[in-house]
Coordinates of C-alpha atoms in Angstrom, one line a residue:
Chain A
M1 CA -54.0 -38.6 132.5
F2 CA -57.0 -39.5 134.8
E3 CA -57.5 -37.4 137.9
P4 CA -59.9 -38.2 140.7
A5 CA -62.0 -35.2 139.7
Q6 CA -62.5 -36.7 136.2
A7 CA -63.3 -40.0 137.7
T8 CA -65.8 -38.5 140.1
A9 CA -67.4 -36.6 137.2
R10 CA -67.8 -40.0 135.4
D11 CA -69.2 -41.9 138.3
K12 CA -70.2 -39.6 141.3
R13 CA -68.1 -40.7 144.2
T14 CA -67.2 -44.3 143.3
C15 CA -63.5 -45.1 142.9
I16 CA -63.7 -48.8 142.2
V17 CA -66.5 -51.2 141.4
A18 CA -66.5 -55.0 141.4
E19 CA -69.6 -56.7 139.9
N20 CA -70.5 -60.3 140.0
I21 CA -66.9 -61.5 140.5
S22 CA -66.2 -65.2 140.5
K23 CA -62.9 -67.0 140.9
T24 CA -62.1 -70.7 141.5
F25 CA -58.9 -71.8 143.0
S26 CA -56.9 -75.0 142.8
R27 CA -54.3 -75.4 145.4
R28 CA -54.5 -78.9 146.8
G29 CA -53.6 -81.1 143.9
S30 CA -56.0 -80.9 141.0
H31 CA -59.1 -80.2 143.2
T32 CA -60.6 -76.8 142.4
K33 CA -62.9 -75.0 144.7
P34 CA -65.0 -71.8 144.2
L35 CA -63.3 -69.0 146.1
L36 CA -65.4 -65.9 145.1
Q37 CA -68.9 -66.4 143.9
G38 CA -70.8 -63.5 142.3
L39 CA -69.2 -61.0 144.6
D40 CA -70.2 -57.3 144.4
L41 CA -68.3 -54.4 146.0
R42 CA -68.1 -50.6 145.5
I43 CA -65.7 -48.4 147.3
A44 CA -66.0 -44.6 147.2
F45 CA -63.2 -42.1 147.2
G46 CA -62.0 -41.4 150.7
E47 CA -63.8 -44.6 152.0
I48 CA -62.1 -47.4 154.0
V49 CA -63.7 -50.8 153.5
G50 CA -62.6 -53.6 155.9
I51 CA -62.5 -57.2 154.9
T52 CA -62.1 -60.0 157.4
G53 CA -62.5 -63.8 157.0
A54 CA -60.9 -67.1 157.7
S55 CA -57.4 -67.9 156.4
G56 CA -57.8 -69.1 152.8
S57 CA -61.2 -67.4 152.3
G58 CA -60.0 -65.3 149.4
K59 CA -59.4 -61.9 151.0
T60 CA -56.0 -61.4 149.3
T61 CA -57.3 -62.7 146.0
L62 CA -60.1 -60.2 146.1
G63 CA -57.6 -57.4 146.7
D64 CA -55.5 -58.6 143.8
I65 CA -58.5 -58.9 141.5
L66 CA -59.4 -55.3 142.3
L67 CA -55.9 -54.2 141.5
G68 CA -55.9 -56.1 138.2
L69 CA -53.1 -58.5 139.4
V70 CA -55.3 -61.6 139.2
R71 CA -57.9 -62.1 136.5
P72 CA -61.4 -63.2 137.7
E73 CA -63.2 -65.9 135.7
G74 CA -66.4 -64.0 135.7
G75 CA -67.7 -60.5 136.4
R76 CA -66.1 -57.1 135.8
I77 CA -64.0 -54.4 137.5
Q78 CA -64.5 -50.7 136.9
W79 CA -61.5 -48.4 137.5
A80 CA -62.4 -44.7 137.7
G81 CA -65.8 -45.3 136.2
R82 CA -64.6 -47.3 133.2
D83 CA -64.7 -51.1 132.7
R84 CA -61.1 -52.1 133.1
T85 CA -61.1 -54.3 130.0
S86 CA -62.2 -51.4 127.9
L87 CA -59.2 -49.2 128.8
T88 CA -56.7 -48.6 126.1
R89 CA -53.0 -49.5 126.7
A90 CA -52.2 -45.8 127.2
E91 CA -55.0 -45.3 129.7
L92 CA -54.0 -48.5 131.6
R93 CA -50.4 -47.2 131.8
D94 CA -51.7 -43.9 133.3
L95 CA -54.1 -45.6 135.7
R96 CA -52.0 -48.6 136.8
P97 CA -49.8 -46.7 139.3
K98 CA -53.0 -45.3 140.9
Y99 CA -54.0 -48.7 142.2
Q100 CA -51.5 -49.6 144.9
K101 CA -50.9 -52.3 147.6
I102 CA -49.0 -52.6 150.9
Y103 CA -48.3 -56.0 152.2
Q104 CA -48.3 -57.9 155.5
D105 CA -44.6 -58.2 155.0
P106 CA -43.5 -54.7 154.1
F107 CA -40.0 -55.9 153.1
R108 CA -41.7 -57.2 149.9
S109 CA -41.9 -53.6 148.8
F110 CA -38.2 -52.9 149.0
P111 CA -35.2 -54.7 147.4
P112 CA -32.8 -55.6 150.3
W113 CA -29.7 -54.4 148.3
L114 CA -31.0 -50.8 147.9
T115 CA -31.4 -48.0 150.4
I116 CA -35.0 -46.8 150.9
R117 CA -34.0 -43.5 149.1
E118 CA -32.7 -45.5 146.1
T119 CA -35.9 -47.5 145.8
L120 CA -38.2 -44.5 146.2
T121 CA -36.1 -42.5 143.6
D122 CA -36.4 -45.5 141.2
V123 CA -40.2 -45.6 141.7
L124 CA -40.5 -41.9 140.8
A125 CA -38.2 -42.2 137.8
Y126 CA -39.9 -45.3 136.5
H127 CA -43.2 -43.6 136.5
G128 CA -41.9 -40.4 135.1
L129 CA -43.1 -38.4 138.1
T130 CA -40.1 -36.3 138.8
R131 CA -38.7 -33.1 137.1
G132 CA -35.2 -33.7 138.3
P133 CA -33.0 -34.4 141.4
S134 CA -34.3 -31.5 143.4
D135 CA -37.9 -32.4 142.7
T136 CA -37.2 -36.0 143.6
E137 CA -35.6 -34.9 146.9
R138 CA -38.6 -32.6 147.7
R139 CA -41.1 -35.4 147.0
L140 CA -39.1 -37.9 149.2
R141 CA -38.9 -35.5 152.1
R142 CA -42.7 -34.8 151.8
A143 CA -43.4 -38.6 151.7
A144 CA -41.2 -39.2 154.8
R145 CA -43.0 -36.4 156.7
E146 CA -46.4 -37.6 155.6
V147 CA -45.7 -41.1 157.2
M148 CA -43.9 -39.6 160.2
V149 CA -40.6 -41.2 159.6
P150 CA -37.3 -39.2 160.2
E151 CA -35.7 -38.3 156.9
D152 CA -32.3 -39.9 157.8
L153 CA -34.0 -43.3 157.7
L154 CA -34.3 -43.0 153.9
D155 CA -30.6 -43.7 153.7
R156 CA -30.8 -47.0 155.4
S157 CA -31.3 -50.4 153.8
P158 CA -34.6 -52.2 154.6
G159 CA -32.9 -54.7 157.0
R160 CA -31.8 -51.8 159.3
L161 CA -35.4 -50.6 159.9
S162 CA -37.9 -51.8 162.5
G163 CA -41.2 -53.4 161.4
G164 CA -43.1 -50.2 162.1
E165 CA -40.7 -48.0 160.2
I166 CA -40.5 -50.2 157.1
Q167 CA -44.4 -50.5 157.0
R168 CA -44.7 -46.7 157.1
L169 CA -42.1 -46.4 154.4
A170 CA -44.0 -49.0 152.3
L171 CA -47.0 -46.7 152.6
A172 CA -44.8 -43.8 151.6
R173 CA -43.7 -45.7 148.5
A174 CA -47.4 -46.3 147.5
L175 CA -48.3 -42.6 148.3
L176 CA -45.5 -41.3 146.0
L177 CA -47.7 -42.4 143.1
E178 CA -50.7 -40.5 144.4
P179 CA -53.0 -43.5 144.4
F180 CA -56.8 -43.4 144.0
F181 CA -57.0 -46.8 145.7
L182 CA -54.9 -48.7 148.2
V183 CA -55.1 -52.4 149.2
A184 CA -53.7 -52.7 152.7
D185 CA -53.3 -56.5 153.1
E186 CA -52.9 -57.2 156.8
P187 CA -50.6 -54.2 157.2
T188 CA -50.5 -54.4 161.0
S189 CA -50.5 -58.1 161.8
R190 CA -46.7 -58.2 162.4
L191 CA -46.7 -55.2 164.7
D192 CA -47.0 -54.7 168.4
P193 CA -50.3 -53.0 169.6
S194 CA -48.8 -49.5 169.8
V195 CA -47.1 -49.6 166.3
Q196 CA -50.3 -51.2 165.0
A197 CA -52.3 -48.3 166.2
L198 CA -49.8 -45.8 164.7
V199 CA -49.9 -47.4 161.2
A200 CA -53.7 -47.9 161.3
R201 CA -54.2 -44.2 162.3
L202 CA -51.8 -43.1 159.6
I203 CA -53.8 -45.0 156.9
M204 CA -57.0 -43.4 158.3
R205 CA -55.4 -39.9 158.1
V206 CA -53.9 -40.2 154.6
A207 CA -57.1 -41.8 153.2
G208 CA -59.1 -38.8 154.5
E209 CA -56.6 -36.1 153.4
R210 CA -56.0 -37.6 150.0
N211 CA -59.6 -38.7 149.4
M212 CA -58.1 -42.2 148.7
A213 CA -60.2 -45.4 148.7
V214 CA -58.8 -48.2 150.8
L215 CA -59.5 -51.9 151.1
F216 CA -58.2 -52.8 154.6
I217 CA -57.7 -56.6 155.0
S218 CA -57.3 -57.9 158.6
H219 CA -58.1 -60.8 160.9
D220 CA -58.6 -58.3 163.7
A221 CA -62.3 -57.5 163.7
E222 CA -61.9 -55.0 166.5
L223 CA -59.3 -53.0 164.5
L224 CA -61.6 -53.0 161.4
K225 CA -64.5 -51.6 163.4
V226 CA -62.4 -48.6 164.4
V227 CA -60.5 -48.0 161.1
C228 CA -63.2 -48.7 158.5
H229 CA -66.4 -47.0 157.4
R230 CA -67.8 -50.3 156.3
V231 CA -66.7 -53.9 157.3
F232 CA -67.5 -57.1 155.5
A233 CA -66.7 -60.7 156.3
L234 CA -65.8 -62.9 153.3
E235 CA -67.5 -66.2 153.8
K236 CA -68.2 -68.9 151.2
G237 CA -67.2 -66.5 148.3
K238 CA -69.6 -63.7 149.3
L239 CA -69.4 -60.5 151.4
H240 CA -71.5 -60.3 154.5
A241 CA -71.9 -56.8 156.2
R242 CA -70.6 -56.4 159.7
T243 CA -70.9 -53.5 162.2
A244 CA -68.4 -50.7 161.8
W245 CA -68.0 -48.0 164.5
R246 CA -66.9 -45.2 162.1
R247 CA -69.5 -43.2 160.4
T248 CA -69.4 -43.1 156.6
Chain B
M1 CA -40.4 -76.1 193.9
K2 CA -39.5 -77.5 190.5
K3 CA -35.9 -77.3 189.3
R4 CA -34.7 -74.5 187.0
M5 CA -34.7 -75.6 183.4
L6 CA -33.4 -72.4 182.0
E7 CA -31.6 -69.6 183.8
V8 CA -30.5 -66.5 181.9
N9 CA -28.2 -64.0 183.6
D10 CA -27.3 -60.6 182.2
L11 CA -27.7 -61.7 178.6
T12 CA -26.5 -59.0 176.3
V13 CA -26.2 -59.3 172.5
R14 CA -24.4 -56.8 170.3
A15 CA -24.4 -56.3 166.6
P16 CA -21.1 -56.1 164.8
G17 CA -19.6 -52.6 164.8
P18 CA -16.4 -50.5 165.3
T19 CA -17.1 -49.6 168.9
G20 CA -18.4 -52.9 170.2
G21 CA -21.6 -52.6 168.1
K22 CA -25.1 -51.6 168.8
I23 CA -26.8 -53.3 171.8
L24 CA -29.7 -55.5 170.6
V25 CA -30.5 -57.2 173.9
D26 CA -29.4 -55.5 177.1
G27 CA -28.8 -57.4 180.4
I28 CA -31.8 -59.8 180.4
D29 CA -32.4 -62.0 183.4
L30 CA -34.9 -64.9 183.3
V31 CA -35.7 -68.1 185.1
I32 CA -38.0 -70.8 183.7
R33 CA -38.7 -73.8 185.8
Q34 CA -39.3 -77.3 184.5
G35 CA -42.8 -77.7 183.1
G36 CA -43.4 -73.9 183.2
L37 CA -44.9 -71.6 180.7
F38 CA -43.2 -68.3 180.0
T39 CA -44.4 -65.6 177.5
L40 CA -42.3 -62.7 176.3
I41 CA -44.3 -59.8 174.9
G42 CA -43.2 -56.4 173.8
E43 CA -42.3 -53.8 171.2
T44 CA -41.7 -54.7 167.5
G45 CA -38.0 -54.8 167.1
S46 CA -37.2 -54.8 170.8
G47 CA -35.0 -57.9 170.5
K48 CA -37.6 -60.7 171.4
S49 CA -36.6 -63.0 168.6
I50 CA -32.9 -62.4 169.4
V51 CA -33.6 -63.7 172.9
A52 CA -35.2 -66.8 171.4
Q53 CA -32.2 -67.3 169.2
A54 CA -29.8 -67.0 172.2
L55 CA -31.9 -69.5 174.2
T56 CA -31.8 -72.1 171.4
G57 CA -28.2 -71.5 170.3
T58 CA -29.2 -70.2 166.9
L59 CA -27.9 -66.7 167.1
P60 CA -26.3 -65.5 163.8
E61 CA -22.5 -65.8 163.9
E62 CA -22.0 -62.1 163.5
L63 CA -23.8 -61.2 166.7
S64 CA -21.8 -61.2 170.0
P65 CA -23.5 -62.5 173.1
S66 CA -22.3 -62.2 176.6
G67 CA -23.7 -63.3 180.0
R68 CA -25.0 -66.8 180.7
V69 CA -27.8 -68.9 179.2
C70 CA -27.8 -72.0 181.4
F71 CA -30.0 -74.8 180.0
D72 CA -30.2 -77.9 182.2
G73 CA -27.0 -76.8 183.9
V74 CA -25.0 -76.1 180.6
D75 CA -24.2 -72.6 179.4
I76 CA -25.4 -72.6 175.8
L77 CA -23.3 -69.6 174.9
R78 CA -20.1 -71.5 175.7
L79 CA -20.9 -74.5 173.6
S80 CA -19.4 -75.2 170.2
A81 CA -21.6 -75.1 167.1
H82 CA -21.6 -78.9 167.1
E83 CA -22.6 -79.2 170.7
R84 CA -25.4 -76.7 170.2
R85 CA -26.7 -78.6 167.2
S86 CA -26.8 -81.8 169.3
L87 CA -29.4 -80.2 171.5
W88 CA -31.8 -79.3 168.7
G89 CA -34.7 -81.7 168.5
R90 CA -33.4 -83.7 171.4
K91 CA -33.6 -81.2 174.2
L92 CA -34.7 -78.0 172.6
F93 CA -37.4 -77.5 169.9
L94 CA -37.9 -74.2 168.1
L95 CA -41.3 -73.4 166.5
P96 CA -40.3 -70.6 164.1
Q97 CA -42.4 -67.7 162.8
E98 CA -43.0 -69.2 159.4
P99 CA -43.8 -73.0 159.7
E100 CA -43.0 -73.5 156.0
R101 CA -39.4 -72.5 156.6
A102 CA -38.9 -75.3 159.2
L103 CA -40.4 -78.1 157.0
D104 CA -38.6 -79.9 154.3
P105 CA -40.3 -78.8 151.0
T106 CA -39.3 -82.0 149.2
M107 CA -40.8 -84.4 151.7
K108 CA -44.4 -85.4 152.6
V109 CA -45.3 -84.0 156.0
A110 CA -46.2 -87.3 157.7
A111 CA -42.8 -88.8 156.6
Q112 CA -41.2 -85.8 158.3
V113 CA -42.9 -86.6 161.6
E114 CA -42.1 -90.3 161.3
E115 CA -38.5 -89.4 160.8
I116 CA -38.4 -87.8 164.2
F117 CA -39.7 -90.9 165.8
K118 CA -37.2 -93.0 163.9
V119 CA -34.1 -90.8 164.4
L120 CA -34.7 -89.3 167.8
R121 CA -36.7 -92.0 169.6
Y122 CA -35.3 -95.0 167.7
S123 CA -38.8 -96.3 166.9
S124 CA -39.3 -99.0 164.3
R125 CA -40.9 -97.9 161.0
R126 CA -44.2 -99.4 161.9
K127 CA -44.3 -97.8 165.4
A128 CA -43.3 -94.4 163.9
R129 CA -46.1 -94.6 161.4
E130 CA -48.6 -95.6 164.1
E131 CA -47.5 -92.8 166.5
T132 CA -47.6 -90.2 163.7
R133 CA -51.1 -91.3 162.8
R134 CA -52.1 -90.9 166.5
L135 CA -50.5 -87.5 166.7
F136 CA -52.1 -86.2 163.5
A137 CA -55.5 -87.4 164.7
R138 CA -55.0 -85.5 167.9
L139 CA -54.2 -82.3 166.1
G140 CA -57.2 -82.6 163.7
L141 CA -55.2 -83.8 160.7
S142 CA -55.3 -87.1 158.8
A143 CA -52.1 -89.0 158.2
S144 CA -53.6 -90.6 155.1
N145 CA -54.8 -87.3 153.6
E146 CA -52.9 -84.2 154.7
G147 CA -50.0 -86.4 155.8
R148 CA -49.4 -87.5 152.2
R149 CA -49.0 -83.9 151.0
Y150 CA -46.0 -81.6 150.7
P151 CA -45.8 -78.4 152.8
C152 CA -46.6 -76.3 149.8
Q153 CA -49.9 -78.1 149.3
L154 CA -51.1 -77.3 152.9
S155 CA -52.3 -74.1 154.4
G156 CA -50.2 -72.2 156.9
G157 CA -52.4 -73.4 159.8
M158 CA -52.0 -77.0 158.7
N159 CA -48.3 -76.7 158.5
Q160 CA -48.3 -75.1 161.9
R161 CA -50.1 -78.2 163.3
V162 CA -47.6 -80.5 161.5
L163 CA -44.8 -78.6 163.4
F164 CA -46.7 -79.1 166.6
A165 CA -46.8 -82.8 165.8
M166 CA -43.1 -82.7 165.4
A167 CA -42.7 -80.9 168.7
L168 CA -44.8 -83.6 170.4
A169 CA -42.9 -86.4 168.6
S170 CA -39.5 -85.1 169.7
P171 CA -38.0 -86.0 173.1
A172 CA -37.2 -82.2 173.6
N173 CA -38.7 -80.9 176.8
F174 CA -38.1 -77.2 176.1
I175 CA -40.2 -75.7 173.3
V176 CA -39.5 -72.2 172.1
A177 CA -42.3 -70.7 169.9
D178 CA -41.5 -67.5 168.1
E179 CA -44.7 -65.6 167.2
P180 CA -46.6 -68.8 166.5
T181 CA -50.0 -67.0 165.9
K182 CA -48.8 -64.3 163.6
G183 CA -51.1 -63.8 160.6
L184 CA -53.6 -66.5 161.7
D185 CA -57.3 -65.9 161.8
P186 CA -58.9 -65.8 165.2
L187 CA -60.1 -69.4 165.1
L188 CA -56.6 -70.8 164.2
K189 CA -55.0 -68.4 166.6
R190 CA -57.1 -69.8 169.4
R191 CA -56.4 -73.3 168.3
V192 CA -52.6 -72.7 168.1
T193 CA -52.6 -71.0 171.6
D194 CA -54.5 -74.0 173.0
L195 CA -52.0 -76.4 171.4
L196 CA -49.2 -74.6 173.2
G197 CA -51.1 -74.9 176.4
E198 CA -51.5 -78.6 175.7
L199 CA -47.8 -79.1 175.0
N200 CA -47.3 -77.5 178.4
R201 CA -49.9 -79.8 180.1
L202 CA -48.1 -82.8 178.6
G203 CA -45.0 -81.8 180.6
K204 CA -43.1 -79.7 178.1
T205 CA -41.6 -76.4 179.2
V206 CA -42.9 -73.7 176.9
F207 CA -41.3 -70.3 176.1
C208 CA -43.5 -68.2 173.7
I209 CA -42.8 -64.9 172.1
T210 CA -45.8 -62.9 170.9
H211 CA -47.0 -59.3 170.4
D212 CA -50.6 -60.4 170.9
L213 CA -51.9 -59.6 174.3
L214 CA -54.9 -61.9 174.0
V215 CA -52.6 -64.8 173.2
A216 CA -50.5 -63.9 176.2
R217 CA -53.6 -63.8 178.4
R218 CA -54.9 -67.1 177.2
L219 CA -51.6 -68.8 177.7
G220 CA -51.2 -67.6 181.3
G221 CA -48.0 -68.7 183.2
N222 CA -45.3 -66.2 183.7
L223 CA -44.8 -63.2 181.5
A224 CA -42.1 -60.6 180.7
V225 CA -42.5 -57.3 178.8
M226 CA -39.6 -56.2 176.5
F227 CA -39.1 -52.6 175.5
R228 CA -36.0 -51.1 173.7
T229 CA -33.7 -54.2 174.3
R230 CA -34.6 -54.5 178.0
I231 CA -37.1 -56.4 180.1
V232 CA -39.1 -53.7 181.8
E233 CA -41.7 -55.8 183.7
K234 CA -42.2 -59.4 184.6
G235 CA -44.4 -61.6 186.8
P236 CA -47.4 -63.9 186.7
A237 CA -49.3 -63.2 183.4
E238 CA -52.6 -62.5 185.1
I239 CA -51.1 -59.9 187.4
V240 CA -48.9 -58.1 184.7
L241 CA -51.8 -58.1 182.2
E242 CA -54.5 -57.0 184.7
R243 CA -52.4 -54.4 186.6
P244 CA -49.4 -53.4 184.4
S245 CA -47.0 -51.2 186.3
H246 CA -44.6 -50.0 183.6
P247 CA -45.9 -47.2 181.4
Y248 CA -45.0 -49.1 178.2
T249 CA -47.2 -52.1 179.2
Q250 CA -50.0 -49.6 180.2
G251 CA -49.5 -47.9 176.8
L252 CA -49.9 -51.3 174.9
F253 CA -53.3 -51.7 176.4
Q254 CA -54.3 -48.1 175.5
A255 CA -53.3 -48.9 171.9
L256 CA -55.7 -51.8 171.5
P257 CA -58.6 -51.0 169.1
E258 CA -61.2 -51.8 171.8
N259 CA -59.5 -49.1 174.0
G260 CA -59.4 -46.5 171.3
L261 CA -56.4 -47.3 169.2
H262 CA -54.1 -44.7 170.8
P263 CA -50.5 -45.3 169.8
I264 CA -47.9 -44.5 172.6
P265 CA -46.7 -41.0 171.7
A266 CA -43.0 -40.8 170.4
R267 CA -42.2 -38.3 173.2
M268 CA -43.4 -40.8 175.9
L269 CA -41.4 -43.6 174.3
Q270 CA -38.3 -41.5 174.6
E271 CA -39.0 -40.7 178.2
M272 CA -39.7 -44.3 179.0
Q273 CA -36.3 -45.3 177.9
G274 CA -35.1 -43.7 181.1
V275 CA -37.7 -45.3 183.4

């Protein structure tokens, strides 16, 4: 199994690399338009990179391409120092859970008919990351503590949680898999300013503590300046550097 | 002084439960005058959308409301489902959080606006088409281009504008907008906020729910702040936003990225419940 240490040995500090990525998109009828045009991006372990841009500019598509959820028409993606297309099936199976996403709508991360505990238990079991019920329990408790959610909320169904609680639990769900890289796709746009600050600060803290790379997508340029080490605007298919307040 | 279009007294909404159920909205009082603009801001999950549902008579059946919601002299909470439905589109118009959910996915968008003219304003087919074209042009859409598409073929911002066209087309004078700018980029956010202001200038009474303080500031009018099921502060928007008196409202400003991104500490939130 790949570990960040192995990855860093392969390629210094880089977690994920996108080179010369291009993607066209057809939404309105048969008309296709270029969405990403020769886009390059590198994100180091522990680094938070912010992406802003108009609605429909391709921010979510870029995140999905980095995660291997959408196939680009041109260019290549490197995961942990290796070209993604050169990975064997077994290597992909090991690496796949290390590339995670949280959504603008955190309810997308949880089936409404299961409690949070059931979903998180399933996630651990599916990926073979638990040594039994007591180990599962220990991991769930640690995950709840890490995202500052009371443990009793794990026994609730998603519909009985507030927007801030469910978003933090969606982050906990991703963290259970000990990811190298997280795409946070507008994770705070549904939240009031205080809960937004709480979730954003949490992502900053766990990225630092876990040395995790993050692509933080948001319309809020002020938020990105505070949260991210580097900020880019996605315009006409390319990334344009913007000012970030945080030091790399 | 203009007449009261909406008067809410001691509105309380409970969830179903063995001991009367959890309180979701607790003793809300509001007055909105004809032609006024009222914004409700506040905590995620504090009950803002439930207030909007109570005002528009769209509360889920399982919730139990009490108090009074007097709209144009009629208590909405005492009306039958049929009577409430007869207000929708004619007197009340709800702009929901996701515009796609309010549009018919099987019908081209211009036809949906034309239908409002035909059904609610009894316009002829030709007049409905002309009026729709005029409204679309005013909102930066083309009836012959975007108008001929289905909601799934348009962006979220375009669908939002189609809904605004429907609001303008309807004879309803009271518009309730629930988080109309959520997830929009800054340009679209500003455009949608200005559209709400325009609806208001055209004589419609507007009630807007948002968690975005910039949107609230741009809208102006009167404002109330909701925290843990209650309204904790209200008054003219410029006064509440410039000199907030409740610690929760003050905390919201401290939490903005430009002010340091400091969330309100959990301990303070607990203490504020008693303020």
